[in-house]
GROMACS .gro file of C-alpha atoms in nm:
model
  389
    1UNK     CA    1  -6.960  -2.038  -7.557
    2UNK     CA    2  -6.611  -2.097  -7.366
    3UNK     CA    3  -6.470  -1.827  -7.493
    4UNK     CA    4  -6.779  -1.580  -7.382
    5UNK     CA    5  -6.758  -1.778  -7.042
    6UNK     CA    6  -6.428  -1.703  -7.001
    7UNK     CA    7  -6.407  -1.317  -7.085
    8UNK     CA    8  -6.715  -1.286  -6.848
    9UNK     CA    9  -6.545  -1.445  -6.567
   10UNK     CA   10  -6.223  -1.193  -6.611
   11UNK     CA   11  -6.429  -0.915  -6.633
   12UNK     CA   12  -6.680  -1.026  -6.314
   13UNK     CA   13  -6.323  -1.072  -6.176
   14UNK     CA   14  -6.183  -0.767  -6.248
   15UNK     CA   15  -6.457  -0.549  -6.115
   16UNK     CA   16  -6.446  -0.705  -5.773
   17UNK     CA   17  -6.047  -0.694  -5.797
   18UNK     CA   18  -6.000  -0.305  -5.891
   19UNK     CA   19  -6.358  -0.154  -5.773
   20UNK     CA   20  -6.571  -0.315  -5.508
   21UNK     CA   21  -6.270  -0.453  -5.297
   22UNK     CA   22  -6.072  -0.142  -5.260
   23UNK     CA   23  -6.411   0.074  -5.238
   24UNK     CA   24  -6.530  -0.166  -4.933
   25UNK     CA   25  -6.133  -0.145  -4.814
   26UNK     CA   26  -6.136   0.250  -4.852
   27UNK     CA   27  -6.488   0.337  -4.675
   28UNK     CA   28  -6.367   0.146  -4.343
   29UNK     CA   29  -5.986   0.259  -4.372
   30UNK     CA   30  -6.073   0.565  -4.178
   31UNK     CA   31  -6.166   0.438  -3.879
   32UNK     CA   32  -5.906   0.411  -3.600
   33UNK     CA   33  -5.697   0.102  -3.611
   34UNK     CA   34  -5.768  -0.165  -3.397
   35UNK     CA   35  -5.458  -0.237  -3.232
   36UNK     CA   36  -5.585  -0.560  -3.098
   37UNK     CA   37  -5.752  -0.694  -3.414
   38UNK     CA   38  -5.493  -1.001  -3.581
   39UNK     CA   39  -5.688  -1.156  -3.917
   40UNK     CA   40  -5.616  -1.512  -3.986
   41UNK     CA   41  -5.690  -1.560  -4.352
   42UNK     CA   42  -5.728  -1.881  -4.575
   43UNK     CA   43  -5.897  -2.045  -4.851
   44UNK     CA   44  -6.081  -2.353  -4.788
   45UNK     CA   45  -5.862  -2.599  -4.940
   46UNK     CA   46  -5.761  -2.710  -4.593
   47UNK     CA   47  -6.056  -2.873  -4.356
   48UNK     CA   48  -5.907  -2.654  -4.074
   49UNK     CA   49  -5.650  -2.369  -3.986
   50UNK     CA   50  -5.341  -2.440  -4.144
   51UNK     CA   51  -5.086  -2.586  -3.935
   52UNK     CA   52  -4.828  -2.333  -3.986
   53UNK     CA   53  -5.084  -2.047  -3.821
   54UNK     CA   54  -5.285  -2.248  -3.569
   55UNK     CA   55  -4.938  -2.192  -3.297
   56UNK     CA   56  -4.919  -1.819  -3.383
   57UNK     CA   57  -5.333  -1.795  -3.336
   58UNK     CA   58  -5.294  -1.963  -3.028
   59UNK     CA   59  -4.999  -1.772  -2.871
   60UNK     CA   60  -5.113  -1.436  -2.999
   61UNK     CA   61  -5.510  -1.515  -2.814
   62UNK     CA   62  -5.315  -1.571  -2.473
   63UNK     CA   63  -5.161  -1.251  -2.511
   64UNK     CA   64  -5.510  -1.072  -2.540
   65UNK     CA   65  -5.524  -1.002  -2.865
   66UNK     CA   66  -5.849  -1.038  -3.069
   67UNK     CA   67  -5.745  -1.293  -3.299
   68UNK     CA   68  -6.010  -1.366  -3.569
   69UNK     CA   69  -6.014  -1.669  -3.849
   70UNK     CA   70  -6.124  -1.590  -4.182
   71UNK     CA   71  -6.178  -1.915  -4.400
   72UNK     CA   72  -6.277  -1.809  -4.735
   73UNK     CA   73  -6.579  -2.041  -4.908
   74UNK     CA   74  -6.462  -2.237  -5.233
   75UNK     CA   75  -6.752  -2.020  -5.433
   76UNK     CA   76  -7.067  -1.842  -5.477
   77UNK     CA   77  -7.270  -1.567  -5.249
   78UNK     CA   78  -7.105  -1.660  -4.929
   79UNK     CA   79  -6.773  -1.643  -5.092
   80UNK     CA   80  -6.863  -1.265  -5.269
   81UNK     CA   81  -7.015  -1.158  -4.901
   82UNK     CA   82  -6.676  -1.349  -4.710
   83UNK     CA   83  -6.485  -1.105  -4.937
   84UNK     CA   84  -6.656  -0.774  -4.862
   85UNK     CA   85  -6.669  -0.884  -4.493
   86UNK     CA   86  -6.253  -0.951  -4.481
   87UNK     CA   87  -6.197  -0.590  -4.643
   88UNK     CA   88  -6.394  -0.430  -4.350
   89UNK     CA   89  -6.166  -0.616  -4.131
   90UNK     CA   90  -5.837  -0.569  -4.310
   91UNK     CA   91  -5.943  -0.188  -4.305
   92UNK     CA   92  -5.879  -0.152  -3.949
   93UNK     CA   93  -5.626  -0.424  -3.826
   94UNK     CA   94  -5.315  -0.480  -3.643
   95UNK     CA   95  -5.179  -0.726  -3.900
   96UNK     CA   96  -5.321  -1.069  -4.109
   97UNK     CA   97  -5.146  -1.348  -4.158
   98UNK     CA   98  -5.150  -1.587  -4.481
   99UNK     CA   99  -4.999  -1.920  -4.588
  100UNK     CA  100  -5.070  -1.888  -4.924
  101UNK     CA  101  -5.210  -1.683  -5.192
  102UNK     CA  102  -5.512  -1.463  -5.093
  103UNK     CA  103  -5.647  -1.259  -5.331
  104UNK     CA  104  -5.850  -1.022  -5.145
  105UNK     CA  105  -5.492  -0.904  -5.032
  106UNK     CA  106  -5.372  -0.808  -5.331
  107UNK     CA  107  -5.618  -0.581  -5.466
  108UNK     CA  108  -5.461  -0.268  -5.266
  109UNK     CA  109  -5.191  -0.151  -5.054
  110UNK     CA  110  -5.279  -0.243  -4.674
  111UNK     CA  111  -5.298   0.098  -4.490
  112UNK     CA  112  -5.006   0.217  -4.265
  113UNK     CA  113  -4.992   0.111  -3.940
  114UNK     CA  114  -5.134  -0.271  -4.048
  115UNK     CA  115  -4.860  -0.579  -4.116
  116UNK     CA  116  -4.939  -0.813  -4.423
  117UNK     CA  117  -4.790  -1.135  -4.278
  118UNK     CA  118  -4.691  -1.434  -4.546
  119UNK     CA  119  -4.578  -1.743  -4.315
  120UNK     CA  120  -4.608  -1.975  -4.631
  121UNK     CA  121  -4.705  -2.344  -4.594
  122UNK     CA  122  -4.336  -2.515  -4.680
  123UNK     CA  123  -4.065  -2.483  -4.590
  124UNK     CA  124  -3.738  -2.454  -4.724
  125UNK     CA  125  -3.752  -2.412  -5.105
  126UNK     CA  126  -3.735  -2.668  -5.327
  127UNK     CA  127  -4.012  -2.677  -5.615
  128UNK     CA  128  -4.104  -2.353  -5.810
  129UNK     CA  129  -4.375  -2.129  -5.721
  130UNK     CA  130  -4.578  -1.814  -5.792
  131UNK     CA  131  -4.362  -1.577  -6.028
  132UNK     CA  132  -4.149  -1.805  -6.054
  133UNK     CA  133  -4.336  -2.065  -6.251
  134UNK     CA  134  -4.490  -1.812  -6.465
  135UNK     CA  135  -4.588  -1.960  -6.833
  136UNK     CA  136  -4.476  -2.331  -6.689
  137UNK     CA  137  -4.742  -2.594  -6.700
  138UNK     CA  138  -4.784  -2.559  -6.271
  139UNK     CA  139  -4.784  -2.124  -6.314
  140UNK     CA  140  -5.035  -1.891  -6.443
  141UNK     CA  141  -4.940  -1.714  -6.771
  142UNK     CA  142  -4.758  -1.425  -6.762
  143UNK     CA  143  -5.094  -1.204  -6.918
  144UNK     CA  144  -5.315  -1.325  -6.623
  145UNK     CA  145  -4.994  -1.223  -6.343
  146UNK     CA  146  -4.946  -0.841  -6.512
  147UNK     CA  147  -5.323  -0.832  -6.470
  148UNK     CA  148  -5.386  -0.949  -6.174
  149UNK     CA  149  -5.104  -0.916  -5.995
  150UNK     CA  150  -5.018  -1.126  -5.643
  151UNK     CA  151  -4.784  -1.149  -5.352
  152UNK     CA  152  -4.743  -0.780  -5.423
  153UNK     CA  153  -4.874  -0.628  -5.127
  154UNK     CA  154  -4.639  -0.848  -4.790
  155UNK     CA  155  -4.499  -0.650  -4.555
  156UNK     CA  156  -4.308  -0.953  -4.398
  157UNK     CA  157  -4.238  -1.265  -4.510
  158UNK     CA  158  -4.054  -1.566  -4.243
  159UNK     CA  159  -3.846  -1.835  -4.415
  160UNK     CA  160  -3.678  -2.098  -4.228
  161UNK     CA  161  -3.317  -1.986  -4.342
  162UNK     CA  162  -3.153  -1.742  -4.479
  163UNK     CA  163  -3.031  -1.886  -4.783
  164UNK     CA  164  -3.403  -1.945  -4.891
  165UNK     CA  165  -3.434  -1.586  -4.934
  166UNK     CA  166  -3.372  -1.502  -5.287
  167UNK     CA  167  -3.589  -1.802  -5.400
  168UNK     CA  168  -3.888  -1.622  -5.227
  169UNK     CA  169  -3.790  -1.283  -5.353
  170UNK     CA  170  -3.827  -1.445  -5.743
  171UNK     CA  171  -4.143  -1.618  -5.617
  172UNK     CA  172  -4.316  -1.348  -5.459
  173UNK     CA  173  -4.173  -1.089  -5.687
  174UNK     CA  174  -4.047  -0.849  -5.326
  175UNK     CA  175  -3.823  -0.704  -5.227
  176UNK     CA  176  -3.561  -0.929  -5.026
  177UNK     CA  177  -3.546  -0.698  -4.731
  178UNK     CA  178  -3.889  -0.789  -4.589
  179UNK     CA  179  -3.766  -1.130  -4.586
  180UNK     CA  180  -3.666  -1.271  -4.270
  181UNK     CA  181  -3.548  -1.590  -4.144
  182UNK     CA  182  -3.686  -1.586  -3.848
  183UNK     CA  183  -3.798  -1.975  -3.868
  184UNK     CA  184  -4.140  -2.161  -4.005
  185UNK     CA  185  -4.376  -2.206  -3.689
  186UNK     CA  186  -4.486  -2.552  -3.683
  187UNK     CA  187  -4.150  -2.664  -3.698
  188UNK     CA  188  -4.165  -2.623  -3.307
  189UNK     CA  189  -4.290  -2.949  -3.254
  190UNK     CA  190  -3.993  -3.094  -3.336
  191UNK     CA  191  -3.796  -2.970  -3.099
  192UNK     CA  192  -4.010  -3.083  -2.823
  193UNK     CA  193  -3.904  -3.407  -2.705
  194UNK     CA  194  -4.182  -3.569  -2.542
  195UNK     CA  195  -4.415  -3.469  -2.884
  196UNK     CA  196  -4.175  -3.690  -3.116
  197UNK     CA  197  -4.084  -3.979  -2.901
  198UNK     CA  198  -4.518  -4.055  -2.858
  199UNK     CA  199  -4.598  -3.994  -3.186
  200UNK     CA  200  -4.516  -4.418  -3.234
  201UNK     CA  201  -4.763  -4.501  -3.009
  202UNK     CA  202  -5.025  -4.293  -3.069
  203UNK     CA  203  -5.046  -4.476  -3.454
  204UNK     CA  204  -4.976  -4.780  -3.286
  205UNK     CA  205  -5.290  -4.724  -3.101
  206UNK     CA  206  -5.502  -4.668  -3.422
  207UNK     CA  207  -5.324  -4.967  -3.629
  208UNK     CA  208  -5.227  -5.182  -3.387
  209UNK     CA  209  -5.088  -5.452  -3.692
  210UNK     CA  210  -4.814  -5.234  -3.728
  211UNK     CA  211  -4.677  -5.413  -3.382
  212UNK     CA  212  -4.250  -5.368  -3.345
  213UNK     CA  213  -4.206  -5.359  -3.730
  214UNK     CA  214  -3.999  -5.007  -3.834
  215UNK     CA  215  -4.254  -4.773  -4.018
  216UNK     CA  216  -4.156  -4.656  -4.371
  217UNK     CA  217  -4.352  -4.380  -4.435
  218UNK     CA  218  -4.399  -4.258  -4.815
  219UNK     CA  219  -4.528  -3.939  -4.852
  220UNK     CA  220  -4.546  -3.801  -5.196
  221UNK     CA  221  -4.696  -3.427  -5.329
  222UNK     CA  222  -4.928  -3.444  -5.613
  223UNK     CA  223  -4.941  -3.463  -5.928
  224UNK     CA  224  -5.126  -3.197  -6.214
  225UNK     CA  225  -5.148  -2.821  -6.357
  226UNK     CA  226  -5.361  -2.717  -6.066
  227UNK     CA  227  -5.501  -2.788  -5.700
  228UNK     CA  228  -5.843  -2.840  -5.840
  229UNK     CA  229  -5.692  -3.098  -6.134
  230UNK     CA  230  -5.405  -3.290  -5.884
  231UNK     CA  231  -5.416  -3.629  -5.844
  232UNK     CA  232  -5.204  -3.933  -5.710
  233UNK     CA  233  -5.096  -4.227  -5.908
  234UNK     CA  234  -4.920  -4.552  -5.767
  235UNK     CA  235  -4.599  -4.648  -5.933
  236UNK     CA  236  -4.509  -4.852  -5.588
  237UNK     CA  237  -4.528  -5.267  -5.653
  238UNK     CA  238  -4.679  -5.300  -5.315
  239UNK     CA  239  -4.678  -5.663  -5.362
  240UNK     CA  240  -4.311  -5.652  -5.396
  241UNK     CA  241  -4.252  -5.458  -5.107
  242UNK     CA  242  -4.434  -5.665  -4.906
  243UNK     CA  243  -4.273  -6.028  -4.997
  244UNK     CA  244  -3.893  -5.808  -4.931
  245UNK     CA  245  -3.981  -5.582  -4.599
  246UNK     CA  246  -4.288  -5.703  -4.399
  247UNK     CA  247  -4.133  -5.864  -4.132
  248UNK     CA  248  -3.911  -5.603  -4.033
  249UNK     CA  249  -4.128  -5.307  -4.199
  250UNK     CA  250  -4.488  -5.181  -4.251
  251UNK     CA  251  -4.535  -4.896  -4.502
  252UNK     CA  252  -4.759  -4.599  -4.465
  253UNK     CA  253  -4.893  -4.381  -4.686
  254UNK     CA  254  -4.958  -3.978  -4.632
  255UNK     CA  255  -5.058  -3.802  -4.919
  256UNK     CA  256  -5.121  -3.454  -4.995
  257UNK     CA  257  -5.395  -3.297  -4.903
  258UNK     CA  258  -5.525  -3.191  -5.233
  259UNK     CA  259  -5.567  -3.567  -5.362
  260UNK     CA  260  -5.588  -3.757  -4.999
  261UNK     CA  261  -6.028  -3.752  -5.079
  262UNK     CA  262  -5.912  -3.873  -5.386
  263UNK     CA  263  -5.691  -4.182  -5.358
  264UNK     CA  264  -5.726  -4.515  -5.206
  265UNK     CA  265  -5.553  -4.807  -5.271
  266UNK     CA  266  -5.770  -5.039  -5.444
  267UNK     CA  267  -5.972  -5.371  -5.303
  268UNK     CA  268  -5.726  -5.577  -5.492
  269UNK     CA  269  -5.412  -5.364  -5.369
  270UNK     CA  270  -5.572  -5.393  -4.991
  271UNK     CA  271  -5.588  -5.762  -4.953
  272UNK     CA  272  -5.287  -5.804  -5.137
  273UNK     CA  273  -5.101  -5.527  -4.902
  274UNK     CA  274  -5.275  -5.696  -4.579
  275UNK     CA  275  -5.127  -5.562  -4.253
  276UNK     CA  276  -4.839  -5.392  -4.454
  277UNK     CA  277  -4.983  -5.078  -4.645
  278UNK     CA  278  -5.151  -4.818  -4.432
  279UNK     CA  279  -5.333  -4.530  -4.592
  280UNK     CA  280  -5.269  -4.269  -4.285
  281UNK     CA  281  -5.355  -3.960  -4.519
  282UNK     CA  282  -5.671  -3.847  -4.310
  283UNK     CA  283  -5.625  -4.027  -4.012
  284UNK     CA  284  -5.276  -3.836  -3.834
  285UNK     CA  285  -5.135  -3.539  -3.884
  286UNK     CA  286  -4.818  -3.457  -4.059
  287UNK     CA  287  -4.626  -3.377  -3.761
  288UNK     CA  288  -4.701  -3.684  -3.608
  289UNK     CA  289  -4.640  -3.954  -3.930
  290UNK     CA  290  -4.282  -3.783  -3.959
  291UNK     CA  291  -4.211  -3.817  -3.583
  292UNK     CA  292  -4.324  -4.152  -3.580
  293UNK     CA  293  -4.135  -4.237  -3.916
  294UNK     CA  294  -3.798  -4.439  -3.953
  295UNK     CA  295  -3.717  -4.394  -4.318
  296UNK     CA  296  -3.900  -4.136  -4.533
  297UNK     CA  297  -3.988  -4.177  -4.924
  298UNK     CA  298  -4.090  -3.870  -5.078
  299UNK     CA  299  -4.030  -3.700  -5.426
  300UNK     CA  300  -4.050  -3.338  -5.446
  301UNK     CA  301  -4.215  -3.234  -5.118
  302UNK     CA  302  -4.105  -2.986  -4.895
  303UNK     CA  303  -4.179  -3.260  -4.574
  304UNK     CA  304  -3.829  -3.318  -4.651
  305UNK     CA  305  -3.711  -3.035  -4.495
  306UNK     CA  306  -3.866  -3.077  -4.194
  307UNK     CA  307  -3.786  -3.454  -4.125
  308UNK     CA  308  -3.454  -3.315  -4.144
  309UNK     CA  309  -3.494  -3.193  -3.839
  310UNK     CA  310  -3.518  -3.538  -3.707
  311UNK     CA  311  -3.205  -3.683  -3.892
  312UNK     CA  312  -3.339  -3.965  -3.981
  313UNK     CA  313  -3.278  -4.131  -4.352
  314UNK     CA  314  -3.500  -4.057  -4.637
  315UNK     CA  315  -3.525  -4.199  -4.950
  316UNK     CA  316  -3.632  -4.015  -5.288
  317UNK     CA  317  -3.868  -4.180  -5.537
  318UNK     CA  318  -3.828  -3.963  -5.836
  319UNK     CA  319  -3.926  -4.176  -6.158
  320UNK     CA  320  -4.103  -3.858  -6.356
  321UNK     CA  321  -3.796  -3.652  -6.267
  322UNK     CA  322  -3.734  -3.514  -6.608
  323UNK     CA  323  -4.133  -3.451  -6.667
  324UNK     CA  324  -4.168  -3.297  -6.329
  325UNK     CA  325  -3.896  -3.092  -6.373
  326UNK     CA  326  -3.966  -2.985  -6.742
  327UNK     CA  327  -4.354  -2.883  -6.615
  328UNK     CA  328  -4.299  -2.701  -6.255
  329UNK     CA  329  -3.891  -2.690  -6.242
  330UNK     CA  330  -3.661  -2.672  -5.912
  331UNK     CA  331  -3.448  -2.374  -5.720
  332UNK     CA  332  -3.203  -2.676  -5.671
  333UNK     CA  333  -3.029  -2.908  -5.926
  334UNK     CA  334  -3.240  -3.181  -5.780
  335UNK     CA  335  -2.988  -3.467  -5.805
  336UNK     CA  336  -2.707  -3.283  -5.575
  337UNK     CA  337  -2.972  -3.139  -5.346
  338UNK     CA  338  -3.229  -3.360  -5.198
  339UNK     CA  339  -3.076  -3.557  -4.918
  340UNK     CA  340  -3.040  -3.911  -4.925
  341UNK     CA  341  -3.064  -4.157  -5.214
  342UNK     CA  342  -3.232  -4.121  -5.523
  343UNK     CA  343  -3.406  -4.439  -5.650
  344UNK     CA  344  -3.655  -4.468  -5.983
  345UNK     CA  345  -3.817  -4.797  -5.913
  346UNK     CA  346  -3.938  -5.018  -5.657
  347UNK     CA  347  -3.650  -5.276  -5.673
  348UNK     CA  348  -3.429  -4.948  -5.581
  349UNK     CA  349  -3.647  -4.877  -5.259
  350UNK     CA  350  -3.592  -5.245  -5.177
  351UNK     CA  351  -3.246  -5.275  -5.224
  352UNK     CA  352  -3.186  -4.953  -5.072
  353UNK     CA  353  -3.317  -5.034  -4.739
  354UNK     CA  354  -3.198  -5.362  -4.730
  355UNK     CA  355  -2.835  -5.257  -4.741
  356UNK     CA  356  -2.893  -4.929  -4.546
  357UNK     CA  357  -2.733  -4.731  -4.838
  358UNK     CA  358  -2.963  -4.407  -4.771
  359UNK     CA  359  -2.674  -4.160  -4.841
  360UNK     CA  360  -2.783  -4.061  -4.448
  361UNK     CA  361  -2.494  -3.833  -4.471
  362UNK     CA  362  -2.618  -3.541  -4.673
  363UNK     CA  363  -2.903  -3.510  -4.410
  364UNK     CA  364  -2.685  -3.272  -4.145
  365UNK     CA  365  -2.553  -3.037  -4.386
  366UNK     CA  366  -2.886  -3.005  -4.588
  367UNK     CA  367  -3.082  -2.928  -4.230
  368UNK     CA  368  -2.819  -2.635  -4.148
  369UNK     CA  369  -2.821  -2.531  -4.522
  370UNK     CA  370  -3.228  -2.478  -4.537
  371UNK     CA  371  -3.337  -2.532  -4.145
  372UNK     CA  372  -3.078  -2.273  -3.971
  373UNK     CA  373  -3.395  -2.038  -3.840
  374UNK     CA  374  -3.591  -2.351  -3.702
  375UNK     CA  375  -3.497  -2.355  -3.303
  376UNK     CA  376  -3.842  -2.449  -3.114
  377UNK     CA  377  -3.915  -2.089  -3.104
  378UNK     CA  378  -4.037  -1.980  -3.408
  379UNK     CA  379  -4.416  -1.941  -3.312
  380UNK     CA  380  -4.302  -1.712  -3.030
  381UNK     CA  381  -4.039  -1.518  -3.240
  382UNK     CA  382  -4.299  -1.433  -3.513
  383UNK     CA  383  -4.592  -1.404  -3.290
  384UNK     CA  384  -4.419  -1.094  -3.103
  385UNK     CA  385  -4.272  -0.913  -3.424
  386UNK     CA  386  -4.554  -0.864  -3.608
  387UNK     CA  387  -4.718  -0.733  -3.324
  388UNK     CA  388  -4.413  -0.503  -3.272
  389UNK     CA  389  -4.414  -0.164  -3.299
   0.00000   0.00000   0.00000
């Protein structure tokens, strides 16, 4: 019966990928282009517009433009009648933007005259993605990719330096000249000033225990195959942490947003943790638990890249390095890339911030290496090519 399942959800899949999609696409194409029409397209695995498109939206609406969100449903009717409704649109455009994979995209060629826009969601490069992981644990099999294909259909694509560009060529499987590093937008916040010095107090405000204490802020990316499968686990001794750093530290947490509805620390972890541990996940946005941040743990997220921006130390917790690697693999060699310290155990964190040993140096090159395009102006830059002519 799985096996029936399956072939009936490829087919169902294929007829709306190589008939009804382009046939919707190619009755509307005719029409004249709508020079002011801008799509903003996403699935709804983010509760609102993604960050990196919400500037661009914004800056491209005060210019006059007709600037219309398109948040695909998770499933069902309204998702078959969202799709039919976005190839109407798409048929008669200016240009649509994306920050990740969008199917209804790739079905056909966009028409001339109308920009296919990929902005992305990280920056930098530093895990593998799309045809890149292809037949890894993270990727889709190399079968499903020749059949369906995606990322196949950008006219631009903006990176936030130049040297990430071959890594999104392999990834997207383009061509590298319609990469450009012209900078990730919501990046811009951190070159405003006022924005990152009263990002403190505004989570002072909602966790007042956190008082004068430094704020360590650990934000990890998920574990699993798939988006719908990911999930956190806790390999912090938040006990430990406490008895070494609470009087001069409090640690929050900021998870990704595929398992922040899924993790919470646990009654036992809470009263232990007291007014130490803070889960922030749903609470702040990113932008504002980096600017607020003094040291940053991570693992293999691209947040890195942008706290470089700030210049501040990070720390990297990385004790499934060799599974994580062996499952969704790196552009990098991890060890001589990430900057700061690498530690595999709590006792490491501990130690490391004690001393101050954060390898802080690595921080300035690795921000010009992967950062170069991010100036405060990215929204702005972007915003006015793609509507360009």
């Amino acid at each position: 019966m799985g096996l029936i399942k399956q072939k009936l959800v490829i087919f169902c899949r294929k007829v709306l990928f190589f008939h009804i999609w382009p046939l919707v696409f190619n009755l509307f194409k005719h029409r004249p282009l709508d020079e002011k029409l801008v799509l903003f397209a996403y699935n709804r695995n983010y509760s609102s517009m993604p960050d990196n498109m919400a500037g661009v939206f914004e800056y491209l609406k005060n210019k006059g433009f007709n600037c219309v969100e398109m948040a695909s449903p998770k499933s069902g009717l309204k998702r078959f009648l969202f799709n039919l409704r976005f190839q109407k649109y798409y048929a008669v455009c200016r240009c649509v933007f994306l920050t990740d994979n969008f199917d209804p995209v790739y079905a056909h060629e966009p028409r001339e005259g109308t920009r296919v826009i990929q902005l992305w969601h990280a920056c930098g490069a530093f895990k593998k993605w799309g045809y890149s992981t292809a037949d890894l644990a993270w990727g889709a099999d190399k079968k499903s990719l020749s059949t369906f294909p995606m990322h196949n259909t950008y006219t631009d694509v903006f990176v936030s330096a130049r040297t990430v560009i071959p890594c999104y060529a392999e990834a997207f499987g383009c061509n590298e000249k319609i990469i450009r590093p012209f900078g990730t937008p919501r990046t811009d916040v951190f070159f405003d000033g006022a924005f990152v010095s009263s990002q403190r107090e505004t989570l002072q405000k909602l966790f007042p225990d956190i008082g004068e204490r430094k704020i360590i802020l650990y934000a990890p990316t998920f574990r699993g195959s798939n988006p719908a499968e990911a999930y956190n686990e806790n390999r912090l001794n938040l006990e430990r942490l406490k008895e070494a750093l609470s009087k001069e530290y409090v640690l929050l947490l900021k998870l990704h947003p595929f398992t922040e509805k899924k993790f919470d620390l646990t009654e036992e972890e809470k009263e232990k943790s007291g007014d130490f541990v803070f889960n922030i996940s749903s609470l702040v946005s990113t932008q504002t638990a980096l600017c607020a941040a003094d040291i940053l743990i991570s693992d293999y997220s691209s947040l890195i890249f942008e706290y470089s921006l700030l210049e501040r130390p990070m720390l990297f917790f990385a004790y499934d390095l060799e599974e994580y690697n062996r499952e969704r693999s790196f552009y990098f060699d991890y060890k001589s890339f990430v900057p700061g310290k690498t530690v595999t155990d709590t006792d490491g964190i501990i130690k490391a911030i004690e001393t101050g040993d954060f390898e802080k140096e690595k921080v300035a090159p690795f921000r010009k290496k992967f950062m170069s395009a991010c100036d405060g102006n990215c929204t702005r830059r972007i915003a006015e090519y793609a509507v360009s002519r």
